[in-house]
PDB file of C-alpha atoms in Angstrom:
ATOM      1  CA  UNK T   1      17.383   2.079   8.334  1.00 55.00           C
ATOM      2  CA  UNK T   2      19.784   4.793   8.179  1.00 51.00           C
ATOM      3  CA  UNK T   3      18.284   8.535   7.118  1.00 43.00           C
ATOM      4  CA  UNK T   4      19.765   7.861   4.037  1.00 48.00           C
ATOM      5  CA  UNK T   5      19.277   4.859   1.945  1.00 59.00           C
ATOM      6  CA  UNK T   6      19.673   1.368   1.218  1.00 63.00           C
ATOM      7  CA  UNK T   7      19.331  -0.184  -2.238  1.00 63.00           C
ATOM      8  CA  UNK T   8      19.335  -3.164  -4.035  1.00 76.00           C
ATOM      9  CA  UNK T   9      19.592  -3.362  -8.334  1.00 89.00           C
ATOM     10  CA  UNK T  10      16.048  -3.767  -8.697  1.00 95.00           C
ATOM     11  CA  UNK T  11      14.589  -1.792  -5.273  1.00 98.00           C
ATOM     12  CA  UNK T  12      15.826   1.876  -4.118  1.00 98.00           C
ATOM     13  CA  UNK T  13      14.821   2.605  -0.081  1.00 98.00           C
ATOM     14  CA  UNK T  14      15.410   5.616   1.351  1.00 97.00           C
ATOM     15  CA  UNK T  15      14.005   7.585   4.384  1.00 95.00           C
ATOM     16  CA  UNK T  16      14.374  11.086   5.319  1.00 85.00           C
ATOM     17  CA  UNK T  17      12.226  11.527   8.477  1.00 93.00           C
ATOM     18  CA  UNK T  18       9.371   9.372   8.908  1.00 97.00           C
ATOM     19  CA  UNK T  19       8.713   8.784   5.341  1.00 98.00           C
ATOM     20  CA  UNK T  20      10.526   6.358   3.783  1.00 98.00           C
ATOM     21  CA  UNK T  21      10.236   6.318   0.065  1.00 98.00           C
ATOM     22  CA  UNK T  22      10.439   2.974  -1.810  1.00 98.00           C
ATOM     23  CA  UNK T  23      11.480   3.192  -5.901  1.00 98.00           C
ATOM     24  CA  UNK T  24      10.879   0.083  -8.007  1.00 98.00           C
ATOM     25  CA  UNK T  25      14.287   0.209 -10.176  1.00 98.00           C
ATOM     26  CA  UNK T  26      13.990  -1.944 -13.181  1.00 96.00           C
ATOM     27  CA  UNK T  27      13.570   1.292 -15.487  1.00 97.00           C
ATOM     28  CA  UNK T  28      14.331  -0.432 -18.806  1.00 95.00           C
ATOM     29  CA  UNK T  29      11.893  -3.001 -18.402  1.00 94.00           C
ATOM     30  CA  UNK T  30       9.226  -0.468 -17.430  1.00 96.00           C
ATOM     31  CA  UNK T  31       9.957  -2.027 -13.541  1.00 97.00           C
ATOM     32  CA  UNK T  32       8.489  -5.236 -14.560  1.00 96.00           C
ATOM     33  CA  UNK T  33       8.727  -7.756 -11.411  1.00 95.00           C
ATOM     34  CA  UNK T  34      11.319 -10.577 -11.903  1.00 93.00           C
ATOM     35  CA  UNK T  35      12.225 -13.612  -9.460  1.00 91.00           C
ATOM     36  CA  UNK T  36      14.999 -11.381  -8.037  1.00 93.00           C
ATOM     37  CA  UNK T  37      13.352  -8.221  -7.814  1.00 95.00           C
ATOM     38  CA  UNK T  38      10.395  -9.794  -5.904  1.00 95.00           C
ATOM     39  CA  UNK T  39      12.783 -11.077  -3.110  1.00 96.00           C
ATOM     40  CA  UNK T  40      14.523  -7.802  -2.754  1.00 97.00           C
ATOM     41  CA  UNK T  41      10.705  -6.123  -2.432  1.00 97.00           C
ATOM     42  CA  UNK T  42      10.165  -8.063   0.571  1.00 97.00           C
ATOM     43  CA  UNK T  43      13.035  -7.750   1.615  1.00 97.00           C
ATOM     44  CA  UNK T  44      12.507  -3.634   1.587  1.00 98.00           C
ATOM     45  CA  UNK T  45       8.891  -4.154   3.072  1.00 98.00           C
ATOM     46  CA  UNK T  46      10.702  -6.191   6.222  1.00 98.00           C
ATOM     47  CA  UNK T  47      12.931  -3.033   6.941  1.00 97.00           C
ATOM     48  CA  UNK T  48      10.259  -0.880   6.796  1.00 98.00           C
ATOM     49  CA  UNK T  49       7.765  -2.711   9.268  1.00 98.00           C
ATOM     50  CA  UNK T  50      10.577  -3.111  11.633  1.00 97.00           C
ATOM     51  CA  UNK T  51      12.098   0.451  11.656  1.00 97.00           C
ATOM     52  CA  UNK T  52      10.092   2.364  13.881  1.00 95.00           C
ATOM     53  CA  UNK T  53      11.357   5.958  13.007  1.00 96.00           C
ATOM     54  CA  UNK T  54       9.533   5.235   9.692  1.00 98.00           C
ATOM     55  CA  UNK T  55       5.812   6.153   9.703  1.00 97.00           C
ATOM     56  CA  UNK T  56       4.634   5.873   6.708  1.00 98.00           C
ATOM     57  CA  UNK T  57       5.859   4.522   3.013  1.00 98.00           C
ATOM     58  CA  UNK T  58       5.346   6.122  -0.500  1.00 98.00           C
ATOM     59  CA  UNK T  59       6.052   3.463  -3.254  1.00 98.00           C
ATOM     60  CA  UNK T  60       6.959   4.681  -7.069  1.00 98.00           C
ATOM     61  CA  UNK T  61       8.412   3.806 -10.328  1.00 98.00           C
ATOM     62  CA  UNK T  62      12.237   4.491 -11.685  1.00 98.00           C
ATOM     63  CA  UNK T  63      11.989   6.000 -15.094  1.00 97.00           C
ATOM     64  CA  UNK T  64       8.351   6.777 -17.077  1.00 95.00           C
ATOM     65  CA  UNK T  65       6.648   3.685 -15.844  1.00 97.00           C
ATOM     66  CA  UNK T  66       5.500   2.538 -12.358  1.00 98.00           C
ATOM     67  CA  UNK T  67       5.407  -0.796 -13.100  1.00 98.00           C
ATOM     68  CA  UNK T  68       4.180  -2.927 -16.411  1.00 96.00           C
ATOM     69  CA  UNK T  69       3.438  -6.308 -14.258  1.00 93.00           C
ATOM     70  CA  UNK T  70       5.222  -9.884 -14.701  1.00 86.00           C
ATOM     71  CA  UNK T  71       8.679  -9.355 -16.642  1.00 78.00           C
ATOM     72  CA  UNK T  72       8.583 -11.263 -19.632  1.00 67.00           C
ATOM     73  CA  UNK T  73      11.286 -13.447 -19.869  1.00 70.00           C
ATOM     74  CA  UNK T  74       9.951 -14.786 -16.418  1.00 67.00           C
ATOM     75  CA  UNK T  75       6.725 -15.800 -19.048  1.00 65.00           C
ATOM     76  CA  UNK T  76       9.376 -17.086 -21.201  1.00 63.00           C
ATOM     77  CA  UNK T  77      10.726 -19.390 -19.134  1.00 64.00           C
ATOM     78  CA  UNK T  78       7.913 -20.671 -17.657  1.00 63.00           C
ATOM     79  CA  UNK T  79       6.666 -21.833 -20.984  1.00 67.00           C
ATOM     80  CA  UNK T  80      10.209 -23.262 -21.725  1.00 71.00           C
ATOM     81  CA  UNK T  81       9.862 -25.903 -18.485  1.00 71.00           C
ATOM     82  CA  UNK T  82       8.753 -29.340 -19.469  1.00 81.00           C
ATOM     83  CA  UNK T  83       4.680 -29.734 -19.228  1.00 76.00           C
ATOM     84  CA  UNK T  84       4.540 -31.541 -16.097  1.00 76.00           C
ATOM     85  CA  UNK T  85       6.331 -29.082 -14.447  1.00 75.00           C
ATOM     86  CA  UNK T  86       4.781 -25.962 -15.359  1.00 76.00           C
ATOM     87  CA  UNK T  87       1.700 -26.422 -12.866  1.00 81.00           C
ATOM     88  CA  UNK T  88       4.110 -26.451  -9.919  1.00 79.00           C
ATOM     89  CA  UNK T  89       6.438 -23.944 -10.941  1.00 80.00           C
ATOM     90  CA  UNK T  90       3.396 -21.908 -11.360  1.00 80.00           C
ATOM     91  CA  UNK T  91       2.163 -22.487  -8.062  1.00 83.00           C
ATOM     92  CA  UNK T  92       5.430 -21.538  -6.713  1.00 85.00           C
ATOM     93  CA  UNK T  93       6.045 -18.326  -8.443  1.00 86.00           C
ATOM     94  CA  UNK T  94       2.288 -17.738  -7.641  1.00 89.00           C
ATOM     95  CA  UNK T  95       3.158 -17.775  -3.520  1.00 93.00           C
ATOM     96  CA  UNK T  96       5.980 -16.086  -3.519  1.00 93.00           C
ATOM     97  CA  UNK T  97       4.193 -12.618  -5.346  1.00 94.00           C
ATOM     98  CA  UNK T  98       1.245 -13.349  -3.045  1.00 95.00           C
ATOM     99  CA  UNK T  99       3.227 -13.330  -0.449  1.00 96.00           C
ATOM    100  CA  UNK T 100       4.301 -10.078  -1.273  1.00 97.00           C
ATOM    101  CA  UNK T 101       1.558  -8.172  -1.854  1.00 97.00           C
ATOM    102  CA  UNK T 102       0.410  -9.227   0.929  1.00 97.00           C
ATOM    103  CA  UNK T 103       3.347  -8.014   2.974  1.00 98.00           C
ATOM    104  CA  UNK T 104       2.733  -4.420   1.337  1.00 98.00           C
ATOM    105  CA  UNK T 105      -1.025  -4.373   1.789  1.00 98.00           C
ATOM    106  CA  UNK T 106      -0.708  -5.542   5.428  1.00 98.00           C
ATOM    107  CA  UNK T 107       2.098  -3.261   6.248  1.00 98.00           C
ATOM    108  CA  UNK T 108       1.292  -1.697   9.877  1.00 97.00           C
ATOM    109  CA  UNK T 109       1.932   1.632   8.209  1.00 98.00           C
ATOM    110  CA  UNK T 110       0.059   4.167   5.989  1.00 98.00           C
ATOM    111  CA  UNK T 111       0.925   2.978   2.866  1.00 98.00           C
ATOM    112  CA  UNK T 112       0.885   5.667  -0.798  1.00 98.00           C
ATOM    113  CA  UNK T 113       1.589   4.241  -4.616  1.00 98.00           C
ATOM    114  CA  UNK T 114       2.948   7.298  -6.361  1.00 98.00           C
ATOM    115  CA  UNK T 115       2.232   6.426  -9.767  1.00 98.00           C
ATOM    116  CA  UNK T 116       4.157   8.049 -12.491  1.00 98.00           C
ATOM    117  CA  UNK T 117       3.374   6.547 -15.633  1.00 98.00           C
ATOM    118  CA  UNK T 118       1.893   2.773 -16.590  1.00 98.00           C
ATOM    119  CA  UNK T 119       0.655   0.531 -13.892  1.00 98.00           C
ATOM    120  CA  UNK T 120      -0.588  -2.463 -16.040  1.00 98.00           C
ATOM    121  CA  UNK T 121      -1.182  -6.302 -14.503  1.00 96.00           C
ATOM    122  CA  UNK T 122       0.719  -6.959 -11.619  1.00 96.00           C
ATOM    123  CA  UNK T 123       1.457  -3.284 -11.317  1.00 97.00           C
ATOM    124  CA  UNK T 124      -1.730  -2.217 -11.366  1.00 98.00           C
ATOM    125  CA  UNK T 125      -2.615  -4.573  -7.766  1.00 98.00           C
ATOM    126  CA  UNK T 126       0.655  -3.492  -6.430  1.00 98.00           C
ATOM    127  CA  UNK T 127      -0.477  -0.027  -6.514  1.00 98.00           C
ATOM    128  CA  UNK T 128      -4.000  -1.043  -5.984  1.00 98.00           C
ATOM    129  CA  UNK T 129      -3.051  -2.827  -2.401  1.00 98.00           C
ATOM    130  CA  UNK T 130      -1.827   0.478  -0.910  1.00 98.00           C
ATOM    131  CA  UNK T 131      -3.856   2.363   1.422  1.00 98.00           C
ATOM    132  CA  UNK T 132      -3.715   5.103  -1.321  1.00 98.00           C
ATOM    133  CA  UNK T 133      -3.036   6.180  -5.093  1.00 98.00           C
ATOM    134  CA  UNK T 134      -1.886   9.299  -6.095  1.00 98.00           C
ATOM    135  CA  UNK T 135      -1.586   9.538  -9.707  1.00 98.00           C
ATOM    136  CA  UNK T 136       0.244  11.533 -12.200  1.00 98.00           C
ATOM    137  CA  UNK T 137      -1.783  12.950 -15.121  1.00 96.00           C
ATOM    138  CA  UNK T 138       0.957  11.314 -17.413  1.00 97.00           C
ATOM    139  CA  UNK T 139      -0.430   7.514 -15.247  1.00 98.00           C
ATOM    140  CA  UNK T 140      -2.455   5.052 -16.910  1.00 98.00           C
ATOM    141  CA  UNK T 141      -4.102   1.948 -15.168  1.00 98.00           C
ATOM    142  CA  UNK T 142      -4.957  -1.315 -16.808  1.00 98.00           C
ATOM    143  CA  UNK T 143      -5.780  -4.847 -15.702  1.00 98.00           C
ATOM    144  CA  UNK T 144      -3.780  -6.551 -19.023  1.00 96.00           C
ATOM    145  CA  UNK T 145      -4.260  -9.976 -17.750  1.00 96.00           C
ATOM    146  CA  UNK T 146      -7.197 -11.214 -20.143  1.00 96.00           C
ATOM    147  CA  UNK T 147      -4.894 -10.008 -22.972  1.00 94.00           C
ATOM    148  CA  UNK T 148      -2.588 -12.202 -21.859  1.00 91.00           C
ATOM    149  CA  UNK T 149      -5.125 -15.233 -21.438  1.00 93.00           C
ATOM    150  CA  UNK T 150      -4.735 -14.898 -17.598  1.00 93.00           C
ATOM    151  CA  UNK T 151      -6.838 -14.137 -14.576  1.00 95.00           C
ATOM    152  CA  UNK T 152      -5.820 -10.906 -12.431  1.00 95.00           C
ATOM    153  CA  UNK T 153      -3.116 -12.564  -9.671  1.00 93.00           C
ATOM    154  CA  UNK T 154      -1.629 -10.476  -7.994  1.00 95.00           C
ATOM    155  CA  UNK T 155      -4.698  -9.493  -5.314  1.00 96.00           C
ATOM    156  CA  UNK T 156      -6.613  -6.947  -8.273  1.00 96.00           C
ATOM    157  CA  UNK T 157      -9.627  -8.957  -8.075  1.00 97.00           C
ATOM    158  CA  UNK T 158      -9.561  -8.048  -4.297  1.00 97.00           C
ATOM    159  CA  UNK T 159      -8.734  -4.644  -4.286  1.00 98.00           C
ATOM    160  CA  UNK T 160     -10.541  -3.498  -7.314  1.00 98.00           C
ATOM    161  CA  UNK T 161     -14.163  -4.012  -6.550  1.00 98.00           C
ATOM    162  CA  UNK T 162     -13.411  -2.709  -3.184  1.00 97.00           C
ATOM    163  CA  UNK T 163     -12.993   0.521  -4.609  1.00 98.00           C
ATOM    164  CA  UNK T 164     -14.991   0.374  -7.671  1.00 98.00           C
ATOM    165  CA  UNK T 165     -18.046  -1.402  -7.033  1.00 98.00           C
ATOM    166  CA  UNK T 166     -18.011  -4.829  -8.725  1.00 98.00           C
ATOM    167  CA  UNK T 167     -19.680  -4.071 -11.675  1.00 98.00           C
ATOM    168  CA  UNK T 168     -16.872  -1.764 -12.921  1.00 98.00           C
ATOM    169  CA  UNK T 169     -14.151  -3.876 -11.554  1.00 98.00           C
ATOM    170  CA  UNK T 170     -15.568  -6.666 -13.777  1.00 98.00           C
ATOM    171  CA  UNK T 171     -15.677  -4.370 -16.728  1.00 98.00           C
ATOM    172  CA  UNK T 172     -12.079  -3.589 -16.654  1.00 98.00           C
ATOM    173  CA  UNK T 173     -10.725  -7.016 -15.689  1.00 98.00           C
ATOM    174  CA  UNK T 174     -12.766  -8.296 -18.528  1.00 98.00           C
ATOM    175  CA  UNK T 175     -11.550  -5.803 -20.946  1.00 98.00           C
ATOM    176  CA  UNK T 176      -8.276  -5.082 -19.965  1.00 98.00           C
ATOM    177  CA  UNK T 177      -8.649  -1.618 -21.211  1.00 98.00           C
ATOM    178  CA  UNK T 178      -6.805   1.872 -20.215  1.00 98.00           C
ATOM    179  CA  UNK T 179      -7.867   4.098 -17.442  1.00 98.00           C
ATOM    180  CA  UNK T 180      -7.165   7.850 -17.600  1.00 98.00           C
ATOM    181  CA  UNK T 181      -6.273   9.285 -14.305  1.00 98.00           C
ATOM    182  CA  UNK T 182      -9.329  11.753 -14.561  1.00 98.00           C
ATOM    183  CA  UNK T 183     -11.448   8.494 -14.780  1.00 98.00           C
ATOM    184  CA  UNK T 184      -9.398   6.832 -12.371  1.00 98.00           C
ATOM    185  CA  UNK T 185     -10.293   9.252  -9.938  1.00 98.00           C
ATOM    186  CA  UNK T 186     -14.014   9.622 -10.927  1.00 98.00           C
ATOM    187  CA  UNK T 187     -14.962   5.882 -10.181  1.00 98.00           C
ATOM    188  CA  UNK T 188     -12.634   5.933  -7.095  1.00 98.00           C
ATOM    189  CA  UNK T 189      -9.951   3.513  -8.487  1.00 98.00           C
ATOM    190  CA  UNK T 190      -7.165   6.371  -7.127  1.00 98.00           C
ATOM    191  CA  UNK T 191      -7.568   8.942  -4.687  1.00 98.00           C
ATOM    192  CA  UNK T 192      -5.882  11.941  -5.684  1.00 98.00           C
ATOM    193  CA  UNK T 193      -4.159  13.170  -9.652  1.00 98.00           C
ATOM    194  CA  UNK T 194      -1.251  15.494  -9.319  1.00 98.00           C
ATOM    195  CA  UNK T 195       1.140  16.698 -12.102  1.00 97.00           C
ATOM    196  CA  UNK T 196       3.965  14.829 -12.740  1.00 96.00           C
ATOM    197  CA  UNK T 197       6.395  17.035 -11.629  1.00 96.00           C
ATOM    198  CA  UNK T 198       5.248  17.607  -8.260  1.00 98.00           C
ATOM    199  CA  UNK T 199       4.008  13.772  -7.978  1.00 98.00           C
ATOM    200  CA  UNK T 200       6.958  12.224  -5.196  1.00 98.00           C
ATOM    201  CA  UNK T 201       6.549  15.497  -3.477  1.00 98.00           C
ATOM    202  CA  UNK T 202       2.987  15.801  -3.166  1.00 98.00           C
ATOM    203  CA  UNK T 203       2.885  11.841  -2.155  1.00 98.00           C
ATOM    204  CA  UNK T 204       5.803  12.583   1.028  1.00 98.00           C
ATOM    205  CA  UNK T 205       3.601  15.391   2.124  1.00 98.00           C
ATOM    206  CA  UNK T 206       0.241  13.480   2.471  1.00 98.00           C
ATOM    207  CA  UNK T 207       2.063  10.737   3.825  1.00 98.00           C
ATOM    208  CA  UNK T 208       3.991  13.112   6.089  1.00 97.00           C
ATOM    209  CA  UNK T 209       0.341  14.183   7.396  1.00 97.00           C
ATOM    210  CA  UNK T 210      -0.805  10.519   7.772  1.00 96.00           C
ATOM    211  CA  UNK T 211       2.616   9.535   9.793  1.00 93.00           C
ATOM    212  CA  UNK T 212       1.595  11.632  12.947  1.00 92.00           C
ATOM    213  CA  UNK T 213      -0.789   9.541  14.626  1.00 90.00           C
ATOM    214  CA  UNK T 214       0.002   7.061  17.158  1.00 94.00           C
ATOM    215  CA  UNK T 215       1.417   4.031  15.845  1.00 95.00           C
ATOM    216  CA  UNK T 216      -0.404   1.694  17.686  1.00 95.00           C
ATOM    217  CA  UNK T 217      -3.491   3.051  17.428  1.00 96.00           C
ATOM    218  CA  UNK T 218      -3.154   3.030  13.355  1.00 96.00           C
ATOM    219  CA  UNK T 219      -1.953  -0.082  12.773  1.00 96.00           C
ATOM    220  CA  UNK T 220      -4.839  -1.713  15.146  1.00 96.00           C
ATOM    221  CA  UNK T 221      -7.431   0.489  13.244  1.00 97.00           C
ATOM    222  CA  UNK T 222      -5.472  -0.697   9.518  1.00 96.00           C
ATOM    223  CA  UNK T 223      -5.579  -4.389  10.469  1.00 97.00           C
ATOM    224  CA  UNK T 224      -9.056  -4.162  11.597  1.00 97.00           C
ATOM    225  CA  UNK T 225     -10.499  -1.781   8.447  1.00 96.00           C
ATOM    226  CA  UNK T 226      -9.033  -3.970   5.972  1.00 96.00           C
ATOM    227  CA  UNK T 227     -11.176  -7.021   7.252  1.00 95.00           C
ATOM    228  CA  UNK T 228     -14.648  -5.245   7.650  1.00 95.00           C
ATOM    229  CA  UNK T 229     -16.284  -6.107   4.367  1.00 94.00           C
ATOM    230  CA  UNK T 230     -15.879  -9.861   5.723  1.00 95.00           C
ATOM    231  CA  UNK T 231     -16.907  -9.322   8.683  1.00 95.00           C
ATOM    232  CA  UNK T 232     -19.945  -8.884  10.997  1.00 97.00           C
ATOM    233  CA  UNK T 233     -20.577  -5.916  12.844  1.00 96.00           C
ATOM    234  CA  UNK T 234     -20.078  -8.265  15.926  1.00 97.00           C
ATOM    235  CA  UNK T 235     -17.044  -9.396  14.923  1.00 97.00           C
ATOM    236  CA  UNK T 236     -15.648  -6.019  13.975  1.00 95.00           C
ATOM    237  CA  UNK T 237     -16.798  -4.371  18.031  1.00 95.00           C
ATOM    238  CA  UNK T 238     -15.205  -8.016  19.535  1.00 97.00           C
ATOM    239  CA  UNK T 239     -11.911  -6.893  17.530  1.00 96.00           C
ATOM    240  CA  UNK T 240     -12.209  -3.746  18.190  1.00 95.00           C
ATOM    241  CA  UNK T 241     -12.205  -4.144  22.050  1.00 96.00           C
ATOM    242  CA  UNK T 242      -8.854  -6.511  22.093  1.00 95.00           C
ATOM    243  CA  UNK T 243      -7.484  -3.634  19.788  1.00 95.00           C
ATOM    244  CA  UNK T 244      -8.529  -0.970  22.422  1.00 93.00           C
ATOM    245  CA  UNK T 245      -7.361  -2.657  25.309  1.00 93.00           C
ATOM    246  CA  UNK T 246      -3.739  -2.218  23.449  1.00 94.00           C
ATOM    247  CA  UNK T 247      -4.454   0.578  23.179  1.00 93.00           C
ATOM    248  CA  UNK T 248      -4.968   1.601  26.703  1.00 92.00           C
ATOM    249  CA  UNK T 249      -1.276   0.298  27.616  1.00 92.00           C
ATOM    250  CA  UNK T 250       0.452   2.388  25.046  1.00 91.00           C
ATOM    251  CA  UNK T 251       2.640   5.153  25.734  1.00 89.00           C
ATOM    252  CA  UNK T 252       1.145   7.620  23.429  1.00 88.00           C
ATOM    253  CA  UNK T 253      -2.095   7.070  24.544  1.00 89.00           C
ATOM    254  CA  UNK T 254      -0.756   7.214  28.432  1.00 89.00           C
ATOM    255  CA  UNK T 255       1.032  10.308  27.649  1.00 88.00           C
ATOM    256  CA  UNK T 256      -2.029  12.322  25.837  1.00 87.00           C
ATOM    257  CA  UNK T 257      -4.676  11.341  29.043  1.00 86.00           C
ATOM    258  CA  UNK T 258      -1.762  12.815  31.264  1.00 88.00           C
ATOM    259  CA  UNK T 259      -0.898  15.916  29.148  1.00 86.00           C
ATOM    260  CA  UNK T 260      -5.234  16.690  28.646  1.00 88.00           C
ATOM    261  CA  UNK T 261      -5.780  15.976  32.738  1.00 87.00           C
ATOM    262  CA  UNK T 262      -2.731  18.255  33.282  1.00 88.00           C
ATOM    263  CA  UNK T 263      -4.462  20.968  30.944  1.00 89.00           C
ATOM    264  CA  UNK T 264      -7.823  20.677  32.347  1.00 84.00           C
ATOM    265  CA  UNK T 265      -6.009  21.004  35.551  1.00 84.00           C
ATOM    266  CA  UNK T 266      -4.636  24.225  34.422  1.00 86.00           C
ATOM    267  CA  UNK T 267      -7.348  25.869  33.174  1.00 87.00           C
ATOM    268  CA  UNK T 268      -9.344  25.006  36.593  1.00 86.00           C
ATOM    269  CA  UNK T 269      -6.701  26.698  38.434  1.00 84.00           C
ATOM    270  CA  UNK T 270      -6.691  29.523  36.508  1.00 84.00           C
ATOM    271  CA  UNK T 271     -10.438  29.867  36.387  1.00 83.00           C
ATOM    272  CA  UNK T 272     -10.562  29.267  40.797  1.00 83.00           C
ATOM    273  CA  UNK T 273      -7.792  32.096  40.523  1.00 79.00           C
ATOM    274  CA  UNK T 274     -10.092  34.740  38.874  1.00 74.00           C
ATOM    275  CA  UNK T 275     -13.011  34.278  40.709  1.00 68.00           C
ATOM    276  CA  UNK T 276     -11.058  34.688  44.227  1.00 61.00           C
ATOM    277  CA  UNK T 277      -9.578  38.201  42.684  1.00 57.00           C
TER     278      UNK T 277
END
């Protein structure tokens, strides 16, 4: 990835440093995810994971939205298929935006959804699968799918209850209703509310912050922290070990014992040295 950008139609990337900033481009549909704008999102998400001068990844919207979920005439045509083919078509579509939220909530990087206006449905888990929400005060939230005679699919009935209790997660999936950001961040659904013009630059700077530890130590502690409400306490020390041990071969590790021993070292020397004057 260059400092500058790369873009698709559908999916702006750009990086400027080590945050790389990610802009869902459908702005007419309200960034609604199509067939094609799927691919080029994972597409985006491989660049980032493999460019190691980028540390950390804000995600937004194009436009007033952040993203309104499933694009309609992707609903369109899958009632237009004949009947016994809707089940697998359905199935298919089904992987493919699994696999891609799963590519951004596994992404061995810090990981921010900037959200600038409506995240509704599927936009609503692709915001809610980052490590972090900042909001807009001009951002709603709302799980639409029951409106729609649909169960949340794209990883919401995951993430939600994770940060809401399950209780709460159950009333909004079961409503469908709006969130306020100043509700939003009361029952934990988003982390921080910011105004909306300050929003991108506000998200770059708290990624910026989360971008300067060492990159092998976060993306052990990421992969292992997103696991820990299935795991055993057992499990997560046995983990946590193998991660460690990684840990003790890396460079940045290697190079902060060296640069503390060196200090310590220092400070001896200068301590022997005043006691013999």
């Amino acid at each position: 990835m260059t400092p500058n950008s790369a873009e698709s139609d559908a999916i702006l990337l750009e990086a400027d440093g080590p945050v790389a900033v990610l802009t869902l481009n459908r702005p007419a549909a309200r960034n609604a995810i199509d067939d094609d704008m799927r691919a080029d999102l994972m597409a985006a998400l491989d660049r980032v994971a493999r460019t190691d001068s980028v540390k950390a990844l804000v995600i937004t919207g194009a436009g007033k939205g952040f993203c309104s979920g499933g694009d309609v005439k992707s609903m369109q045509a899958r009632l237009s298929v004949p009947p016994g083919e809707v089940a697998l078509n359905g199935w298919r579509r089904q992987q493919r935006t699994h696999h891609a939220i799963s590519m951004l909530h596994a992404l061995p990087k810090p990981t921010i959804a900037a959200v600038n206006g409506a995240a509704t449905g599927l936009g609503c888990d692709v915001a809610l699968c980052c490590d972090f929400i900042i909001a807009s005060d001009a951002a709603r939230f709302a799980m639409t799918y029951i409106l729609r005679g649909l169960i949340p699919d794209g990883g919401g009935m995951y993430f939600l209850p994770r940060r809401v209790g399950l209780s709460r997660a159950k009333e909004l999936i079961f409503s469908g209703r709006t969130v306020e950001p100043e509700e939003a961040l009361r029952i934990g659904m988003i982390d921080r509310v910011t105004g909306a013009g300050t929003l991108l630059d506000d998200a770059r700077a708290w990624a910026a912050e989360l971008s300067h530890g060492a990159p092998a130590a976060l993306a052990l502690s990421k992969n292992i922290l997103d696991q820990t409400f299935e795991l055993s306490v057992e499990q997560v020390f046995s983990m946590g070990s193998q991660a460690q041990a990684i840990c003790y071969s890396s460079r940045e590790h290697q190079e902060s014992v060296a640069a503390f021993l060196e200090g310590v070292a220092q400070r001896r020397a200068a301590k022997q040295k005043g006691e013999v004057a």
